[in-house]
């Protein structure tokens, strides 16, 4: 998340509302969970307007203090003209209605960065800068990035690194403390350490890394993963990167046993979020739209005409850790920080249920915990030798607070 002035952001309690403005993208990333991308399903203005009207005219149904208006694809900036119109309408309507979200909102984007430099995108950035978060996805070194993030098409495989990295200086000039999100799959494990350091070298201060939740892992991947993280830990500590840079793989709060009462909340926000597609259908999360699902039918909870069906939404509001986890996960000594995706739970389940937790990343989480323990033990030993007490150590360490595998 981009760090910015949050004086108007109240207490940080925000509703996340996502517009799936297009299912098209310039890229065909090999690890992408969007299995149904296409050029036909593009949101039209009347649908978007009706969705905004439905939401803003029902303040009591959306009582959160703040709102994140999120735009995704595919690649959202392929529809920048539509997005610009939607955002202008949201702002004017919130003002006209004296809505409690007025001046307590953010427009949020995760983009492949290819179109970031274009005039249309830059006009939008300039217009909305004070309420804008943009994350550009760059996976690391050219070798790692181009391994998965390739241009779509029938010709020879062609990576997108050069098309993205050219826009990083402009992005960082506008958002100096921006973070990027790196995705890890089996094939690119050997490049984790060098890729995080490469991103630091580009000037990106915070690198959030996520292992894909799908069952793509092979025997021995966890050991390779651990080795890469230990190499990364050594470099970050030995060269002092921990003072000014963060990597979400290293967090003090993971790898602990769970209190079955205090820690029994659901991991993700499915059901508390709202997503809208080009047909005007509502979903509890974008991962429940059909283009995100391999084996299951879309889980629609309503539409812009009939509204939200609370009976279809109710199962999401009752989710917690214990109801969807195996006993071995509940009792696991390093359960803290072990993530899941509600959409992947649904897609991978034996039946159409959201109460069967997918555990494909179990070994990867345990490997991360081992490397994480190594990182913090080594860092605190170093700080102690430098005469810094453990209670004061956090002042000397930049740490990411995002939830990641």
Coordinates of C-alpha atoms in Angstrom, one line a residue:
X1 CA 0.0 0.0 0.0
X2 CA 1.3 3.5 -0.9
X3 CA 2.0 5.6 2.1
X4 CA 0.4 9.0 1.9
X5 CA -1.2 11.7 4.0
X6 CA -4.0 10.0 5.8
X7 CA -5.4 12.9 7.8
X8 CA -8.8 12.5 6.1
X9 CA -8.8 8.8 6.3
X10 CA -10.5 8.6 9.8
X11 CA -9.7 5.4 11.7
X12 CA -8.8 3.3 8.7
X13 CA -12.0 1.3 8.7
X14 CA -12.7 1.1 4.9
X15 CA -15.1 -0.7 2.6
X16 CA -13.5 -2.2 -0.4
X17 CA -15.5 -1.9 -3.6
X18 CA -14.0 -3.3 -6.8
X19 CA -15.0 -2.6 -10.4
X20 CA -13.9 -5.3 -12.8
X21 CA -13.7 -2.8 -15.7
X22 CA -12.3 -5.3 -18.2
X23 CA -11.2 -8.9 -18.5
X24 CA -8.6 -8.1 -21.1
X25 CA -4.9 -7.7 -20.5
X26 CA -1.8 -7.2 -22.7
X27 CA -0.1 -10.0 -20.8
X28 CA -0.6 -13.7 -20.3
X29 CA 1.2 -14.2 -17.0
X30 CA 1.7 -17.9 -16.4
X31 CA 0.7 -17.9 -12.8
X32 CA -2.3 -15.7 -13.2
X33 CA -5.4 -16.9 -11.4
X34 CA -7.6 -15.2 -14.0
X35 CA -8.3 -18.2 -16.2
X36 CA -11.1 -16.6 -18.2
X37 CA -9.6 -13.3 -19.5
X38 CA -11.1 -12.1 -22.8
X39 CA -11.5 -9.0 -24.9
X40 CA -15.3 -8.9 -24.9
X41 CA -16.3 -8.4 -21.3
X42 CA -15.8 -4.6 -20.8
X43 CA -17.8 -2.6 -18.4
X44 CA -20.0 0.1 -20.0
X45 CA -20.8 3.5 -18.4
X46 CA -24.6 2.8 -17.7
X47 CA -23.6 -0.3 -15.7
X48 CA -20.9 1.5 -13.8
X49 CA -23.2 4.5 -13.0
X50 CA -26.0 2.3 -11.8
X51 CA -23.6 0.5 -9.5
X52 CA -22.3 3.7 -8.0
X53 CA -25.9 4.9 -7.5
X54 CA -26.9 1.7 -5.8
X55 CA -24.0 2.0 -3.4
X56 CA -24.1 5.7 -2.6
X57 CA -27.9 5.8 -2.1
X58 CA -27.7 3.1 0.6
X59 CA -25.5 4.7 3.2
X60 CA -27.0 2.6 6.0
X61 CA -26.0 -0.6 4.2
X62 CA -22.4 0.6 3.9
X63 CA -21.6 2.1 7.3
X64 CA -17.8 1.9 7.1
X65 CA -16.1 5.1 7.8
X66 CA -14.1 5.1 4.6
X67 CA -14.1 3.5 1.2
X68 CA -11.5 2.1 -1.2
X69 CA -12.8 2.3 -4.8
X70 CA -10.7 -0.4 -6.5
X71 CA -10.3 -0.9 -10.2
X72 CA -9.0 -4.1 -11.7
X73 CA -9.0 -6.2 -14.9
X74 CA -7.3 -7.8 -16.7
X75 CA -5.4 -4.6 -16.8
X76 CA -7.5 -1.6 -15.5
X77 CA -5.6 1.1 -17.3
X78 CA -6.9 -0.3 -20.7
X79 CA -10.1 1.4 -19.6
X80 CA -8.7 4.6 -18.3
X81 CA -11.4 6.8 -20.0
X82 CA -14.2 4.9 -18.3
X83 CA -12.4 4.9 -15.0
X84 CA -11.9 8.6 -15.2
X85 CA -15.6 9.1 -15.8
X86 CA -16.6 6.7 -13.0
X87 CA -14.3 8.5 -10.5
X88 CA -15.5 12.0 -11.5
X89 CA -19.1 10.8 -11.0
X90 CA -18.2 9.2 -7.6
X91 CA -16.7 12.5 -6.4
X92 CA -19.6 14.7 -7.5
X93 CA -22.2 12.3 -6.2
X94 CA -20.6 12.0 -2.8
X95 CA -20.5 15.8 -2.6
X96 CA -24.1 16.2 -3.8
X97 CA -25.4 13.6 -1.3
X98 CA -23.2 15.0 1.5
X99 CA -22.1 11.4 1.8
X100 CA -20.1 10.3 4.9
X101 CA -17.4 9.0 2.5
X102 CA -16.8 12.4 1.0
X103 CA -13.1 13.2 1.5
X104 CA -12.6 9.8 3.1
X105 CA -12.0 7.7 0.1
X106 CA -9.2 6.3 -2.1
X107 CA -9.0 5.1 -5.7
X108 CA -6.8 2.1 -5.8
X109 CA -5.1 0.3 -8.7
X110 CA -2.8 -2.7 -9.2
X111 CA -1.4 -2.4 -12.7
X112 CA 1.1 -4.1 -14.9
X113 CA 2.6 -0.6 -15.5
X114 CA 2.8 -0.9 -19.3
X115 CA 0.4 2.1 -20.0
X116 CA 1.5 4.1 -16.9
X117 CA 3.3 6.8 -18.9
X118 CA 0.4 7.5 -21.3
X119 CA -1.2 10.9 -21.4
X120 CA -4.6 9.6 -20.3
X121 CA -3.2 7.8 -17.3
X122 CA -1.0 10.8 -16.3
X123 CA -4.0 13.2 -16.5
X124 CA -5.9 10.9 -14.2
X125 CA -3.0 10.7 -11.8
X126 CA -2.6 14.5 -11.7
X127 CA -6.4 15.0 -11.1
X128 CA -6.7 12.5 -8.3
X129 CA -3.3 12.5 -6.7
X130 CA -4.4 13.2 -3.1
X131 CA -6.8 10.2 -3.1
X132 CA -4.8 7.7 -5.1
X133 CA -2.9 4.5 -4.6
X134 CA -1.2 2.8 -7.5
X135 CA 0.9 -0.3 -7.3
X136 CA 2.9 -1.4 -10.3
X137 CA 3.7 -5.1 -10.5
X138 CA 7.3 -5.9 -11.3
X139 CA 8.5 -9.3 -10.3
X140 CA 12.2 -8.6 -9.9
X141 CA 15.1 -9.1 -12.2
X142 CA 14.5 -9.3 -16.0
X143 CA 15.1 -13.0 -15.9
X144 CA 12.5 -13.6 -13.1
X145 CA 10.0 -11.1 -14.5
X146 CA 10.1 -12.4 -18.0
X147 CA 9.9 -16.0 -16.9
X148 CA 6.2 -15.5 -16.1
X149 CA 5.0 -12.0 -17.1
X150 CA 4.9 -12.5 -20.9
X151 CA 3.0 -10.7 -23.7
X152 CA 0.0 -12.5 -24.9
X153 CA -0.1 -13.7 -28.5
X154 CA 0.7 -16.7 -30.7
X155 CA 4.2 -15.7 -31.6
X156 CA 7.5 -16.4 -29.8
X157 CA 7.3 -15.9 -26.0
X158 CA 8.2 -12.3 -25.2
X159 CA 8.7 -10.9 -21.7
X160 CA 7.4 -7.5 -20.5
X161 CA 10.2 -6.4 -18.2
X162 CA 11.6 -3.6 -20.4
X163 CA 8.1 -2.3 -21.0
X164 CA 7.4 -2.0 -17.3
X165 CA 10.8 -0.9 -15.8
X166 CA 10.9 2.2 -18.1
X167 CA 7.9 3.5 -16.1
X168 CA 9.3 2.8 -12.6
X169 CA 11.2 6.2 -12.3
X170 CA 8.0 8.2 -13.2
X171 CA 5.9 6.1 -10.8
X172 CA 8.4 6.5 -7.9
X173 CA 8.7 10.2 -8.6
X174 CA 5.0 10.5 -8.1
X175 CA 4.7 8.0 -5.3
X176 CA 8.1 7.9 -3.5
X177 CA 7.1 5.3 -0.9
X178 CA 5.2 3.0 -3.2
X179 CA 5.4 -0.7 -2.8
X180 CA 5.3 -3.5 -5.4
X181 CA 3.9 -7.0 -5.2
X182 CA 5.9 -10.0 -6.3
X183 CA 4.4 -13.4 -7.0
X184 CA 6.2 -16.6 -6.5
X185 CA 5.5 -19.9 -8.2
X186 CA 7.6 -23.0 -8.4
X187 CA 9.7 -22.1 -11.5
X188 CA 11.0 -18.8 -10.2
X189 CA 12.0 -19.8 -6.6
X190 CA 15.8 -19.6 -7.5
X191 CA 15.5 -15.9 -8.3
X192 CA 13.8 -14.6 -5.1
X193 CA 16.9 -13.2 -3.4
X194 CA 18.4 -11.4 -6.4
X195 CA 15.0 -10.1 -7.4
X196 CA 14.2 -8.5 -4.1
X197 CA 17.6 -6.8 -4.0
X198 CA 17.1 -5.7 -7.6
X199 CA 13.8 -4.0 -6.7
X200 CA 15.5 -2.2 -3.8
X201 CA 18.1 -1.1 -6.4
X202 CA 15.3 0.4 -8.5
X203 CA 14.3 2.5 -5.5
X204 CA 11.3 0.5 -4.4
X205 CA 11.4 0.6 -0.6
X206 CA 8.7 -2.1 0.2
X207 CA 8.5 -5.4 -1.6
X208 CA 5.4 -7.5 -0.8
X209 CA 5.7 -11.1 -1.9
X210 CA 3.0 -13.6 -2.2
X211 CA 3.2 -17.4 -3.0
X212 CA 0.4 -18.4 -5.3
X213 CA -2.2 -20.3 -3.4
X214 CA -2.9 -22.8 -6.2
X215 CA -1.5 -26.3 -6.0
X216 CA 1.6 -25.7 -8.2
X217 CA 4.3 -26.8 -5.8
X218 CA 6.8 -29.7 -6.3
X219 CA 8.7 -31.8 -3.9
X220 CA 11.7 -29.9 -2.5
X221 CA 10.3 -26.4 -3.4
X222 CA 10.1 -25.6 0.3
X223 CA 13.8 -26.3 0.8
X224 CA 14.8 -24.2 -2.2
X225 CA 12.5 -21.5 -0.9
X226 CA 14.0 -21.5 2.6
X227 CA 17.5 -21.3 1.1
X228 CA 16.6 -18.3 -1.0
X229 CA 15.1 -16.5 2.0
X230 CA 18.1 -17.2 4.2
X231 CA 20.4 -15.8 1.5
X232 CA 18.1 -12.8 1.3
X233 CA 18.1 -12.4 5.1
X234 CA 21.9 -12.5 5.2
X235 CA 22.2 -9.8 2.6
X236 CA 19.5 -7.5 4.1
X237 CA 21.1 -7.7 7.5
X238 CA 24.8 -7.6 6.5
X239 CA 24.3 -4.7 4.2
X240 CA 21.9 -2.8 6.4
X241 CA 19.0 -2.8 4.0
X242 CA 16.6 -3.4 7.0
X243 CA 16.9 0.2 8.0
X244 CA 15.2 1.6 4.9
X245 CA 13.7 -1.3 3.0
X246 CA 11.0 -3.9 3.9
X247 CA 10.2 -7.3 2.6
X248 CA 6.9 -8.9 3.7
X249 CA 8.5 -12.4 3.9
X250 CA 10.1 -11.2 7.2
X251 CA 7.6 -10.4 9.9
X252 CA 7.8 -10.8 13.7
X253 CA 4.2 -11.7 14.0
X254 CA 4.2 -15.0 12.0
X255 CA 5.1 -18.5 13.0
X256 CA 3.5 -18.6 16.4
X257 CA 0.8 -20.9 17.8
X258 CA -2.7 -19.6 17.6
X259 CA -5.1 -18.8 20.5
X260 CA -8.3 -20.7 19.3
X261 CA -10.5 -17.9 20.6
X262 CA -8.5 -14.7 20.1
X263 CA -7.1 -15.7 16.7
X264 CA -10.2 -17.3 15.2
X265 CA -11.0 -14.7 12.6
X266 CA -11.1 -15.3 8.9
X267 CA -8.0 -14.5 7.0
X268 CA -9.4 -12.6 4.0
X269 CA -12.2 -10.1 3.6
X270 CA -14.5 -12.0 1.2
X271 CA -18.0 -11.0 2.0
X272 CA -17.0 -7.8 3.6
X273 CA -15.8 -6.6 0.2
X274 CA -18.0 -6.0 -2.9
X275 CA -17.1 -6.6 -6.5
X276 CA -19.0 -5.6 -9.7
X277 CA -18.5 -7.0 -13.2
X278 CA -19.4 -5.8 -16.6
X279 CA -22.9 -7.4 -16.5
X280 CA -23.6 -5.6 -13.2
X281 CA -23.4 -8.7 -11.0
X282 CA -22.2 -8.4 -7.4
X283 CA -19.7 -10.8 -5.9
X284 CA -18.2 -11.2 -2.4
X285 CA -14.8 -10.9 -4.0
X286 CA -13.4 -10.8 -7.5
X287 CA -12.1 -14.4 -6.9
X288 CA -15.8 -15.5 -7.1
X289 CA -16.4 -14.1 -10.6
X290 CA -16.4 -16.8 -13.3
X291 CA -13.2 -15.6 -15.0
X292 CA -11.4 -16.4 -11.7
X293 CA -12.6 -19.9 -11.3
X294 CA -11.3 -23.1 -12.8
X295 CA -13.8 -25.7 -11.6
X296 CA -16.7 -24.0 -9.9
X297 CA -19.6 -21.8 -11.0
X298 CA -19.5 -18.1 -10.1
X299 CA -20.9 -17.1 -6.7
X300 CA -23.2 -14.2 -7.5
X301 CA -24.7 -12.4 -4.5
X302 CA -26.9 -10.0 -6.4
X303 CA -26.9 -7.3 -9.1
X304 CA -27.3 -3.6 -9.7
X305 CA -31.0 -4.1 -10.5
X306 CA -32.2 -6.3 -7.6
X307 CA -29.5 -5.4 -5.1
X308 CA -27.6 -7.7 -2.7
X309 CA -29.2 -11.0 -1.7
X310 CA -28.2 -11.2 2.0
X311 CA -29.0 -14.9 2.1
X312 CA -26.3 -15.5 -0.5
X313 CA -23.9 -13.3 1.4
X314 CA -24.6 -14.7 4.8
X315 CA -22.2 -17.8 4.6
X316 CA -19.3 -15.4 4.2
X317 CA -20.2 -13.4 7.3
X318 CA -20.0 -16.6 9.4
X319 CA -16.5 -17.6 8.3
X320 CA -13.7 -18.1 10.8
X321 CA -10.5 -20.0 10.9
X322 CA -11.7 -23.1 12.9
X323 CA -14.8 -23.8 10.8
X324 CA -12.8 -24.1 7.6
X325 CA -9.5 -25.5 8.8
X326 CA -8.4 -29.1 9.5
X327 CA -7.5 -29.9 13.1
X328 CA -3.8 -30.1 12.2
X329 CA -4.0 -26.5 10.9
X330 CA -5.7 -25.3 14.1
X331 CA -3.2 -27.1 16.3
X332 CA -0.1 -26.2 14.2
X333 CA 2.7 -24.7 16.2
X334 CA 3.6 -22.2 13.5
X335 CA 0.0 -21.4 12.3
X336 CA 0.4 -17.7 12.8
X337 CA 0.6 -15.9 9.5
X338 CA -0.4 -18.9 7.4
X339 CA -2.6 -17.5 4.7
X340 CA -5.4 -18.6 2.5
X341 CA -7.6 -17.3 -0.3
X342 CA -11.3 -17.8 0.1
X343 CA -11.8 -18.0 -3.7
X344 CA -9.1 -20.7 -4.0
X345 CA -10.8 -22.5 -1.0
X346 CA -14.0 -22.6 -3.0
X347 CA -12.4 -23.5 -6.3
X348 CA -10.3 -26.3 -4.9
X349 CA -12.9 -27.8 -2.6
X350 CA -14.5 -31.2 -3.2
X351 CA -17.9 -29.7 -3.2
X352 CA -19.2 -26.1 -3.8
X353 CA -18.3 -24.9 -0.3
X354 CA -16.3 -22.0 1.1
X355 CA -15.6 -24.0 4.3
X356 CA -12.9 -26.3 3.1
X357 CA -9.5 -24.6 3.4
X358 CA -7.0 -25.2 0.6
X359 CA -3.6 -26.0 2.1
X360 CA -1.3 -26.2 -0.9
X361 CA 1.1 -23.6 0.6
X362 CA 1.5 -25.5 3.9
X363 CA 5.2 -26.5 3.3
X364 CA 6.0 -23.1 1.9
X365 CA 4.6 -21.4 4.9
X366 CA 6.7 -23.6 7.2
X367 CA 9.8 -22.9 5.2
X368 CA 9.1 -19.2 5.4
X369 CA 8.7 -19.5 9.2
X370 CA 12.1 -21.2 9.5
X371 CA 13.8 -18.5 7.4
X372 CA 11.9 -15.8 9.3
X373 CA 13.2 -17.1 12.6
X374 CA 16.7 -17.1 11.3
X375 CA 16.3 -13.5 10.1
X376 CA 15.0 -12.0 13.4
X377 CA 17.5 -14.0 15.5
X378 CA 20.4 -12.8 13.4
X379 CA 19.1 -9.2 13.3
X380 CA 18.6 -8.9 17.0
X381 CA 22.0 -10.4 17.7
X382 CA 23.5 -7.8 15.4
X383 CA 21.6 -4.9 17.0
X384 CA 22.6 -6.2 20.5
X385 CA 26.2 -6.2 19.5
X386 CA 25.8 -2.6 18.4
X387 CA 24.4 -1.8 21.8
X388 CA 20.8 -1.4 20.8
X389 CA 18.4 -3.0 23.3
X390 CA 15.7 -5.2 21.9
X391 CA 12.9 -2.9 23.0
X392 CA 14.5 -0.2 20.9
X393 CA 15.3 -2.4 17.9
X394 CA 12.0 -1.8 16.1
X395 CA 13.0 1.9 15.7
X396 CA 15.9 0.7 13.6
X397 CA 13.9 -1.8 11.4
X398 CA 11.5 -1.1 8.6
X399 CA 8.9 -3.8 8.5
X400 CA 6.1 -4.5 6.1
X401 CA 2.7 -5.0 7.7
X402 CA 0.9 -6.6 4.8
X403 CA -0.7 -10.1 4.9
X404 CA 1.2 -12.3 2.6
X405 CA 2.2 -16.0 2.2

